[in-house]
């Protein structure tokens, strides 16, 4: 332990749970905690819990002889990172909550607020599967599909805090209805939930995407078809991503990436077929699992410190 064993307080707030940690400047985690978000209690109560948990973590660090030096919090939805405001979130209920200022005031420490998927992408690009590459597209595929474009170790936020929403690239005009209200979005075809839903519609049996992958591998013709449709739409989305970003590495995370070779094999082939003069990116599975968002929150906190000391 160094003389002033410095740590940052990191929180990844999701719709159901918060993943929290104390993280050293080298990215190693010294302590983790999980808490319920309790989103049904409303956004004010959730913000209160975030601040309580963050303060508790800083206290835990001090009790263990460590020095908390900054705090990073990441949340889902639309996040204005420049102003430190959680602008909008469907599953946590935030509307213009100035979380960075609230956390900074409560903890008496420099604080950073970020977006969960962009933070996860940052962690994968700097510490995980994309660490050899300078230009990375991280794509999280679960209930929805969202991405982070990381260049030189920082994730683009967009002008309105909404960069990386590749789940809403139009891939199948007139196709299935998306949660955003339009039809034919990538996540309405290729998200894990969409794959399970499509198979259930056609077979009448409720099914998860993982089961569809298993059944497709076992030769169930309906599952083969649903899986093929999803992989092809995903390849369309990634080809659009490559046209826009020209990255060297695409890191796939979220539940669907756990399908492993059943996903990566046909997806690489389908993506290759769609690229003409663009270079084919390396397509790899995420390394950090569900820790990525929390580690990304820690990186944002450390980046804030680095900026302040400049
Ligand atoms: Zn959409």
PDB file of N, CA and C in Angstrom, residues 57-128:
ATOM      1  N   UNK A  57     -19.184   4.762   0.444  1.00  0.00           N
ATOM      2  CA  UNK A  57     -17.962   4.203  -0.154  1.00  0.00           C
ATOM      3  C   UNK A  57     -16.739   5.045   0.216  1.00  0.00           C
ATOM      4  N   UNK A  58     -16.904   6.375   0.196  1.00  0.00           N
ATOM      5  CA  UNK A  58     -15.789   7.249   0.579  1.00  0.00           C
ATOM      6  C   UNK A  58     -15.423   6.998   2.048  1.00  0.00           C
ATOM      7  N   UNK A  59     -16.434   6.791   2.893  1.00  0.00           N
ATOM      8  CA  UNK A  59     -16.205   6.500   4.314  1.00  0.00           C
ATOM      9  C   UNK A  59     -15.501   5.163   4.496  1.00  0.00           C
ATOM     10  N   UNK A  60     -15.908   4.171   3.710  1.00  0.00           N
ATOM     11  CA  UNK A  60     -15.288   2.842   3.758  1.00  0.00           C
ATOM     12  C   UNK A  60     -13.810   2.946   3.379  1.00  0.00           C
ATOM     13  N   UNK A  61     -13.526   3.757   2.339  1.00  0.00           N
ATOM     14  CA  UNK A  61     -12.133   3.939   1.907  1.00  0.00           C
ATOM     15  C   UNK A  61     -11.308   4.515   3.064  1.00  0.00           C
ATOM     16  N   UNK A  62     -11.842   5.562   3.699  1.00  0.00           N
ATOM     17  CA  UNK A  62     -11.094   6.205   4.790  1.00  0.00           C
ATOM     18  C   UNK A  62     -10.905   5.241   5.951  1.00  0.00           C
ATOM     19  N   UNK A  63     -11.957   4.474   6.269  1.00  0.00           N
ATOM     20  CA  UNK A  63     -11.873   3.519   7.379  1.00  0.00           C
ATOM     21  C   UNK A  63     -10.796   2.471   7.123  1.00  0.00           C
ATOM     22  N   UNK A  64     -10.545   2.177   5.842  1.00  0.00           N
ATOM     23  CA  UNK A  64      -9.518   1.194   5.483  1.00  0.00           C
ATOM     24  C   UNK A  64      -8.145   1.832   5.284  1.00  0.00           C
ATOM     25  N   UNK A  65      -8.026   3.107   5.635  1.00  0.00           N
ATOM     26  CA  UNK A  65      -6.733   3.773   5.521  1.00  0.00           C
ATOM     27  C   UNK A  65      -6.410   4.281   4.133  1.00  0.00           C
ATOM     28  N   UNK A  66      -7.453   4.391   3.282  1.00  0.00           N
ATOM     29  CA  UNK A  66      -7.222   4.885   1.934  1.00  0.00           C
ATOM     30  C   UNK A  66      -7.728   6.323   1.807  1.00  0.00           C
ATOM     31  N   UNK A  67      -7.320   6.971   0.717  1.00  0.00           N
ATOM     32  CA  UNK A  67      -7.727   8.358   0.504  1.00  0.00           C
ATOM     33  C   UNK A  67      -8.615   8.451  -0.737  1.00  0.00           C
ATOM     34  N   UNK A  68      -9.921   8.710  -0.545  1.00  0.00           N
ATOM     35  CA  UNK A  68     -10.767   8.908  -1.732  1.00  0.00           C
ATOM     36  C   UNK A  68     -10.438  10.263  -2.351  1.00  0.00           C
ATOM     37  N   UNK A  69     -10.192  10.265  -3.677  1.00  0.00           N
ATOM     38  CA  UNK A  69      -9.739  11.507  -4.319  1.00  0.00           C
ATOM     39  C   UNK A  69     -10.731  12.051  -5.344  1.00  0.00           C
ATOM     40  N   UNK A  70     -11.683  11.245  -5.790  1.00  0.00           N
ATOM     41  CA  UNK A  70     -12.677  11.717  -6.759  1.00  0.00           C
ATOM     42  C   UNK A  70     -13.800  10.691  -6.829  1.00  0.00           C
ATOM     43  N   UNK A  71     -14.904  11.106  -7.477  1.00  0.00           N
ATOM     44  CA  UNK A  71     -16.061  10.221  -7.600  1.00  0.00           C
ATOM     45  C   UNK A  71     -16.555  10.236  -9.043  1.00  0.00           C
ATOM     46  N   UNK A  72     -16.856   9.054  -9.573  1.00  0.00           N
ATOM     47  CA  UNK A  72     -17.428   8.952 -10.917  1.00  0.00           C
ATOM     48  C   UNK A  72     -18.741   8.196 -10.856  1.00  0.00           C
ATOM     49  N   UNK A  73     -19.756   8.739 -11.505  1.00  0.00           N
ATOM     50  CA  UNK A  73     -21.077   8.098 -11.526  1.00  0.00           C
ATOM     51  C   UNK A  73     -21.515   7.970 -12.975  1.00  0.00           C
ATOM     52  N   UNK A  74     -22.021   6.800 -13.365  1.00  0.00           N
ATOM     53  CA  UNK A  74     -22.585   6.669 -14.711  1.00  0.00           C
ATOM     54  C   UNK A  74     -24.025   6.195 -14.627  1.00  0.00           C
ATOM     55  N   UNK A  75     -24.854   6.720 -15.515  1.00  0.00           N
ATOM     56  CA  UNK A  75     -26.298   6.431 -15.523  1.00  0.00           C
ATOM     57  C   UNK A  75     -26.743   6.164 -16.963  1.00  0.00           C
ATOM     58  N   UNK A  76     -27.880   5.488 -17.134  1.00  0.00           N
ATOM     59  CA  UNK A  76     -28.390   5.254 -18.493  1.00  0.00           C
ATOM     60  C   UNK A  76     -29.180   6.467 -19.004  1.00  0.00           C
ATOM     61  N   UNK A  77     -29.508   6.445 -20.287  1.00  0.00           N
ATOM     62  CA  UNK A  77     -30.361   7.493 -20.860  1.00  0.00           C
ATOM     63  C   UNK A  77     -29.554   8.553 -21.572  1.00  0.00           C
ATOM     64  N   UNK A  78     -30.060   9.784 -21.556  1.00  0.00           N
ATOM     65  CA  UNK A  78     -29.353  10.898 -22.174  1.00  0.00           C
ATOM     66  C   UNK A  78     -28.610  11.643 -21.062  1.00  0.00           C
ATOM     67  N   UNK A  79     -27.284  11.767 -21.237  1.00  0.00           N
ATOM     68  CA  UNK A  79     -26.461  12.378 -20.200  1.00  0.00           C
ATOM     69  C   UNK A  79     -25.656  13.522 -20.809  1.00  0.00           C
ATOM     70  N   UNK A  80     -25.783  14.712 -20.235  1.00  0.00           N
ATOM     71  CA  UNK A  80     -24.969  15.854 -20.657  1.00  0.00           C
ATOM     72  C   UNK A  80     -23.709  15.847 -19.795  1.00  0.00           C
ATOM     73  N   UNK A  81     -22.634  15.264 -20.342  1.00  0.00           N
ATOM     74  CA  UNK A  81     -21.420  15.084 -19.540  1.00  0.00           C
ATOM     75  C   UNK A  81     -20.724  16.413 -19.280  1.00  0.00           C
ATOM     76  N   UNK A  82     -20.828  17.347 -20.233  1.00  0.00           N
ATOM     77  CA  UNK A  82     -20.169  18.645 -20.056  1.00  0.00           C
ATOM     78  C   UNK A  82     -20.779  19.403 -18.878  1.00  0.00           C
ATOM     79  N   UNK A  83     -22.115  19.353 -18.743  1.00  0.00           N
ATOM     80  CA  UNK A  83     -22.774  20.049 -17.628  1.00  0.00           C
ATOM     81  C   UNK A  83     -22.927  19.159 -16.396  1.00  0.00           C
ATOM     82  N   UNK A  84     -22.686  17.859 -16.551  1.00  0.00           N
ATOM     83  CA  UNK A  84     -22.841  16.944 -15.417  1.00  0.00           C
ATOM     84  C   UNK A  84     -24.292  16.693 -15.040  1.00  0.00           C
ATOM     85  N   UNK A  85     -25.162  16.652 -16.057  1.00  0.00           N
ATOM     86  CA  UNK A  85     -26.604  16.524 -15.800  1.00  0.00           C
ATOM     87  C   UNK A  85     -27.164  15.245 -16.425  1.00  0.00           C
ATOM     88  N   UNK A  86     -27.930  14.478 -15.614  1.00  0.00           N
ATOM     89  CA  UNK A  86     -28.689  13.347 -16.141  1.00  0.00           C
ATOM     90  C   UNK A  86     -29.962  13.920 -16.748  1.00  0.00           C
ATOM     91  N   UNK A  87     -29.969  14.044 -18.089  1.00  0.00           N
ATOM     92  CA  UNK A  87     -31.020  14.788 -18.781  1.00  0.00           C
ATOM     93  C   UNK A  87     -32.342  14.021 -18.830  1.00  0.00           C
ATOM     94  N   UNK A  88     -32.243  12.730 -19.149  1.00  0.00           N
ATOM     95  CA  UNK A  88     -33.453  11.942 -19.342  1.00  0.00           C
ATOM     96  C   UNK A  88     -33.110  10.477 -19.233  1.00  0.00           C
ATOM     97  N   UNK A  89     -33.930   9.728 -18.533  1.00  0.00           N
ATOM     98  CA  UNK A  89     -33.740   8.280 -18.497  1.00  0.00           C
ATOM     99  C   UNK A  89     -35.079   7.592 -18.346  1.00  0.00           C
ATOM    100  N   UNK A  90     -35.365   6.661 -19.279  1.00  0.00           N
ATOM    101  CA  UNK A  90     -36.643   5.955 -19.241  1.00  0.00           C
ATOM    102  C   UNK A  90     -36.736   5.054 -18.015  1.00  0.00           C
ATOM    103  N   UNK A  91     -35.647   4.306 -17.703  1.00  0.00           N
ATOM    104  CA  UNK A  91     -35.795   3.308 -16.643  1.00  0.00           C
ATOM    105  C   UNK A  91     -35.428   3.775 -15.240  1.00  0.00           C
ATOM    106  N   UNK A  92     -34.779   4.913 -15.105  1.00  0.00           N
ATOM    107  CA  UNK A  92     -34.512   5.446 -13.765  1.00  0.00           C
ATOM    108  C   UNK A  92     -35.406   6.659 -13.469  1.00  0.00           C
ATOM    109  N   UNK A  93     -35.963   7.275 -14.509  1.00  0.00           N
ATOM    110  CA  UNK A  93     -36.894   8.383 -14.322  1.00  0.00           C
ATOM    111  C   UNK A  93     -36.254   9.754 -14.187  1.00  0.00           C
ATOM    112  N   UNK A  94     -34.922   9.861 -14.424  1.00  0.00           N
ATOM    113  CA  UNK A  94     -34.272  11.168 -14.277  1.00  0.00           C
ATOM    114  C   UNK A  94     -34.763  12.174 -15.311  1.00  0.00           C
ATOM    115  N   UNK A  95     -34.999  13.400 -14.866  1.00  0.00           N
ATOM    116  CA  UNK A  95     -35.268  14.528 -15.759  1.00  0.00           C
ATOM    117  C   UNK A  95     -34.422  15.690 -15.257  1.00  0.00           C
ATOM    118  N   UNK A  96     -33.339  16.008 -15.973  1.00  0.00           N
ATOM    119  CA  UNK A  96     -32.477  17.142 -15.619  1.00  0.00           C
ATOM    120  C   UNK A  96     -32.020  17.136 -14.160  1.00  0.00           C
ATOM    121  N   UNK A  97     -31.396  16.056 -13.744  1.00  0.00           N
ATOM    122  CA  UNK A  97     -30.853  15.971 -12.385  1.00  0.00           C
ATOM    123  C   UNK A  97     -29.357  16.311 -12.427  1.00  0.00           C
ATOM    124  N   UNK A  98     -28.930  17.376 -11.717  1.00  0.00           N
ATOM    125  CA  UNK A  98     -27.511  17.797 -11.760  1.00  0.00           C
ATOM    126  C   UNK A  98     -26.647  16.926 -10.844  1.00  0.00           C
ATOM    127  N   UNK A  99     -26.510  15.660 -11.210  1.00  0.00           N
ATOM    128  CA  UNK A  99     -25.880  14.680 -10.315  1.00  0.00           C
ATOM    129  C   UNK A  99     -24.411  14.977 -10.012  1.00  0.00           C
ATOM    130  N   UNK A 100     -23.693  15.543 -10.996  1.00  0.00           N
ATOM    131  CA  UNK A 100     -22.274  15.796 -10.741  1.00  0.00           C
ATOM    132  C   UNK A 100     -22.092  16.801  -9.607  1.00  0.00           C
ATOM    133  N   UNK A 101     -22.872  17.895  -9.676  1.00  0.00           N
ATOM    134  CA  UNK A 101     -22.764  18.917  -8.640  1.00  0.00           C
ATOM    135  C   UNK A 101     -23.214  18.360  -7.292  1.00  0.00           C
ATOM    136  N   UNK A 102     -24.318  17.615  -7.287  1.00  0.00           N
ATOM    137  CA  UNK A 102     -24.833  17.044  -6.039  1.00  0.00           C
ATOM    138  C   UNK A 102     -23.786  16.133  -5.390  1.00  0.00           C
ATOM    139  N   UNK A 103     -23.145  15.291  -6.200  1.00  0.00           N
ATOM    140  CA  UNK A 103     -22.153  14.354  -5.653  1.00  0.00           C
ATOM    141  C   UNK A 103     -20.911  15.102  -5.184  1.00  0.00           C
ATOM    142  N   UNK A 104     -20.471  16.093  -5.967  1.00  0.00           N
ATOM    143  CA  UNK A 104     -19.288  16.865  -5.596  1.00  0.00           C
ATOM    144  C   UNK A 104     -19.487  17.577  -4.265  1.00  0.00           C
ATOM    145  N   UNK A 105     -20.685  18.138  -4.096  1.00  0.00           N
ATOM    146  CA  UNK A 105     -20.989  18.861  -2.867  1.00  0.00           C
ATOM    147  C   UNK A 105     -21.064  17.902  -1.672  1.00  0.00           C
ATOM    148  N   UNK A 106     -21.780  16.782  -1.862  1.00  0.00           N
ATOM    149  CA  UNK A 106     -21.956  15.847  -0.750  1.00  0.00           C
ATOM    150  C   UNK A 106     -20.628  15.242  -0.302  1.00  0.00           C
ATOM    151  N   UNK A 107     -19.755  14.871  -1.274  1.00  0.00           N
ATOM    152  CA  UNK A 107     -18.514  14.181  -0.923  1.00  0.00           C
ATOM    153  C   UNK A 107     -17.341  15.139  -0.685  1.00  0.00           C
ATOM    154  N   UNK A 108     -17.493  16.384  -1.146  1.00  0.00           N
ATOM    155  CA  UNK A 108     -16.371  17.319  -1.042  1.00  0.00           C
ATOM    156  C   UNK A 108     -15.194  16.883  -1.916  1.00  0.00           C
ATOM    157  N   UNK A 109     -15.521  16.228  -3.039  1.00  0.00           N
ATOM    158  CA  UNK A 109     -14.482  15.715  -3.944  1.00  0.00           C
ATOM    159  C   UNK A 109     -14.834  16.110  -5.377  1.00  0.00           C
ATOM    160  N   UNK A 110     -13.825  16.178  -6.261  1.00  0.00           N
ATOM    161  CA  UNK A 110     -14.140  16.362  -7.679  1.00  0.00           C
ATOM    162  C   UNK A 110     -15.004  15.193  -8.148  1.00  0.00           C
ATOM    163  N   UNK A 111     -16.013  15.473  -8.991  1.00  0.00           N
ATOM    164  CA  UNK A 111     -16.909  14.409  -9.430  1.00  0.00           C
ATOM    165  C   UNK A 111     -17.096  14.469 -10.939  1.00  0.00           C
ATOM    166  N   UNK A 112     -17.440  13.308 -11.519  1.00  0.00           N
ATOM    167  CA  UNK A 112     -17.726  13.218 -12.953  1.00  0.00           C
ATOM    168  C   UNK A 112     -19.027  12.458 -13.126  1.00  0.00           C
ATOM    169  N   UNK A 113     -19.820  12.865 -14.132  1.00  0.00           N
ATOM    170  CA  UNK A 113     -21.032  12.123 -14.466  1.00  0.00           C
ATOM    171  C   UNK A 113     -20.916  11.672 -15.916  1.00  0.00           C
ATOM    172  N   UNK A 114     -21.246  10.402 -16.167  1.00  0.00           N
ATOM    173  CA  UNK A 114     -21.150   9.883 -17.527  1.00  0.00           C
ATOM    174  C   UNK A 114     -22.315   8.988 -17.874  1.00  0.00           C
ATOM    175  N   UNK A 115     -22.266   8.489 -19.120  1.00  0.00           N
ATOM    176  CA  UNK A 115     -23.305   7.609 -19.654  1.00  0.00           C
ATOM    177  C   UNK A 115     -22.834   6.166 -19.506  1.00  0.00           C
ATOM    178  N   UNK A 116     -23.734   5.256 -19.107  1.00  0.00           N
ATOM    179  CA  UNK A 116     -23.293   3.895 -18.769  1.00  0.00           C
ATOM    180  C   UNK A 116     -22.612   3.166 -19.931  1.00  0.00           C
ATOM    181  N   UNK A 117     -23.196   3.220 -21.115  1.00  0.00           N
ATOM    182  CA  UNK A 117     -22.601   2.472 -22.233  1.00  0.00           C
ATOM    183  C   UNK A 117     -21.312   3.142 -22.713  1.00  0.00           C
ATOM    184  N   UNK A 118     -21.301   4.492 -22.753  1.00  0.00           N
ATOM    185  CA  UNK A 118     -20.055   5.170 -23.153  1.00  0.00           C
ATOM    186  C   UNK A 118     -18.940   4.867 -22.149  1.00  0.00           C
ATOM    187  N   UNK A 119     -19.296   4.814 -20.865  1.00  0.00           N
ATOM    188  CA  UNK A 119     -18.295   4.494 -19.843  1.00  0.00           C
ATOM    189  C   UNK A 119     -17.819   3.045 -19.998  1.00  0.00           C
ATOM    190  N   UNK A 120     -18.757   2.135 -20.284  1.00  0.00           N
ATOM    191  CA  UNK A 120     -18.375   0.738 -20.515  1.00  0.00           C
ATOM    192  C   UNK A 120     -17.436   0.624 -21.701  1.00  0.00           C
ATOM    193  N   UNK A 121     -17.717   1.392 -22.755  1.00  0.00           N
ATOM    194  CA  UNK A 121     -16.869   1.394 -23.943  1.00  0.00           C
ATOM    195  C   UNK A 121     -15.486   1.936 -23.631  1.00  0.00           C
ATOM    196  N   UNK A 122     -15.461   2.985 -22.822  1.00  0.00           N
ATOM    197  CA  UNK A 122     -14.192   3.581 -22.399  1.00  0.00           C
ATOM    198  C   UNK A 122     -13.344   2.541 -21.673  1.00  0.00           C
ATOM    199  N   UNK A 123     -13.971   1.793 -20.772  1.00  0.00           N
ATOM    200  CA  UNK A 123     -13.244   0.778 -20.002  1.00  0.00           C
ATOM    201  C   UNK A 123     -12.763  -0.346 -20.915  1.00  0.00           C
ATOM    202  N   UNK A 124     -13.620  -0.815 -21.822  1.00  0.00           N
ATOM    203  CA  UNK A 124     -13.194  -1.883 -22.741  1.00  0.00           C
ATOM    204  C   UNK A 124     -12.057  -1.393 -23.640  1.00  0.00           C
ATOM    205  N   UNK A 125     -12.127  -0.124 -24.058  1.00  0.00           N
ATOM    206  CA  UNK A 125     -11.106   0.403 -24.963  1.00  0.00           C
ATOM    207  C   UNK A 125      -9.776   0.612 -24.241  1.00  0.00           C
ATOM    208  N   UNK A 126      -9.829   0.989 -22.955  1.00  0.00           N
ATOM    209  CA  UNK A 126      -8.569   1.301 -22.262  1.00  0.00           C
ATOM    210  C   UNK A 126      -8.030   0.137 -21.437  1.00  0.00           C
ATOM    211  N   UNK A 127      -8.943  -0.682 -20.882  1.00  0.00           N
ATOM    212  CA  UNK A 127      -8.499  -1.757 -19.984  1.00  0.00           C
ATOM    213  C   UNK A 127      -8.874  -3.149 -20.485  1.00  0.00           C
ATOM    214  N   UNK A 128      -9.809  -3.235 -21.444  1.00  0.00           N
ATOM    215  CA  UNK A 128     -10.378  -4.533 -21.827  1.00  0.00           C
ATOM    216  C   UNK A 128      -9.994  -4.985 -23.226  1.00  0.00           C
TER     217      UNK A 128
END
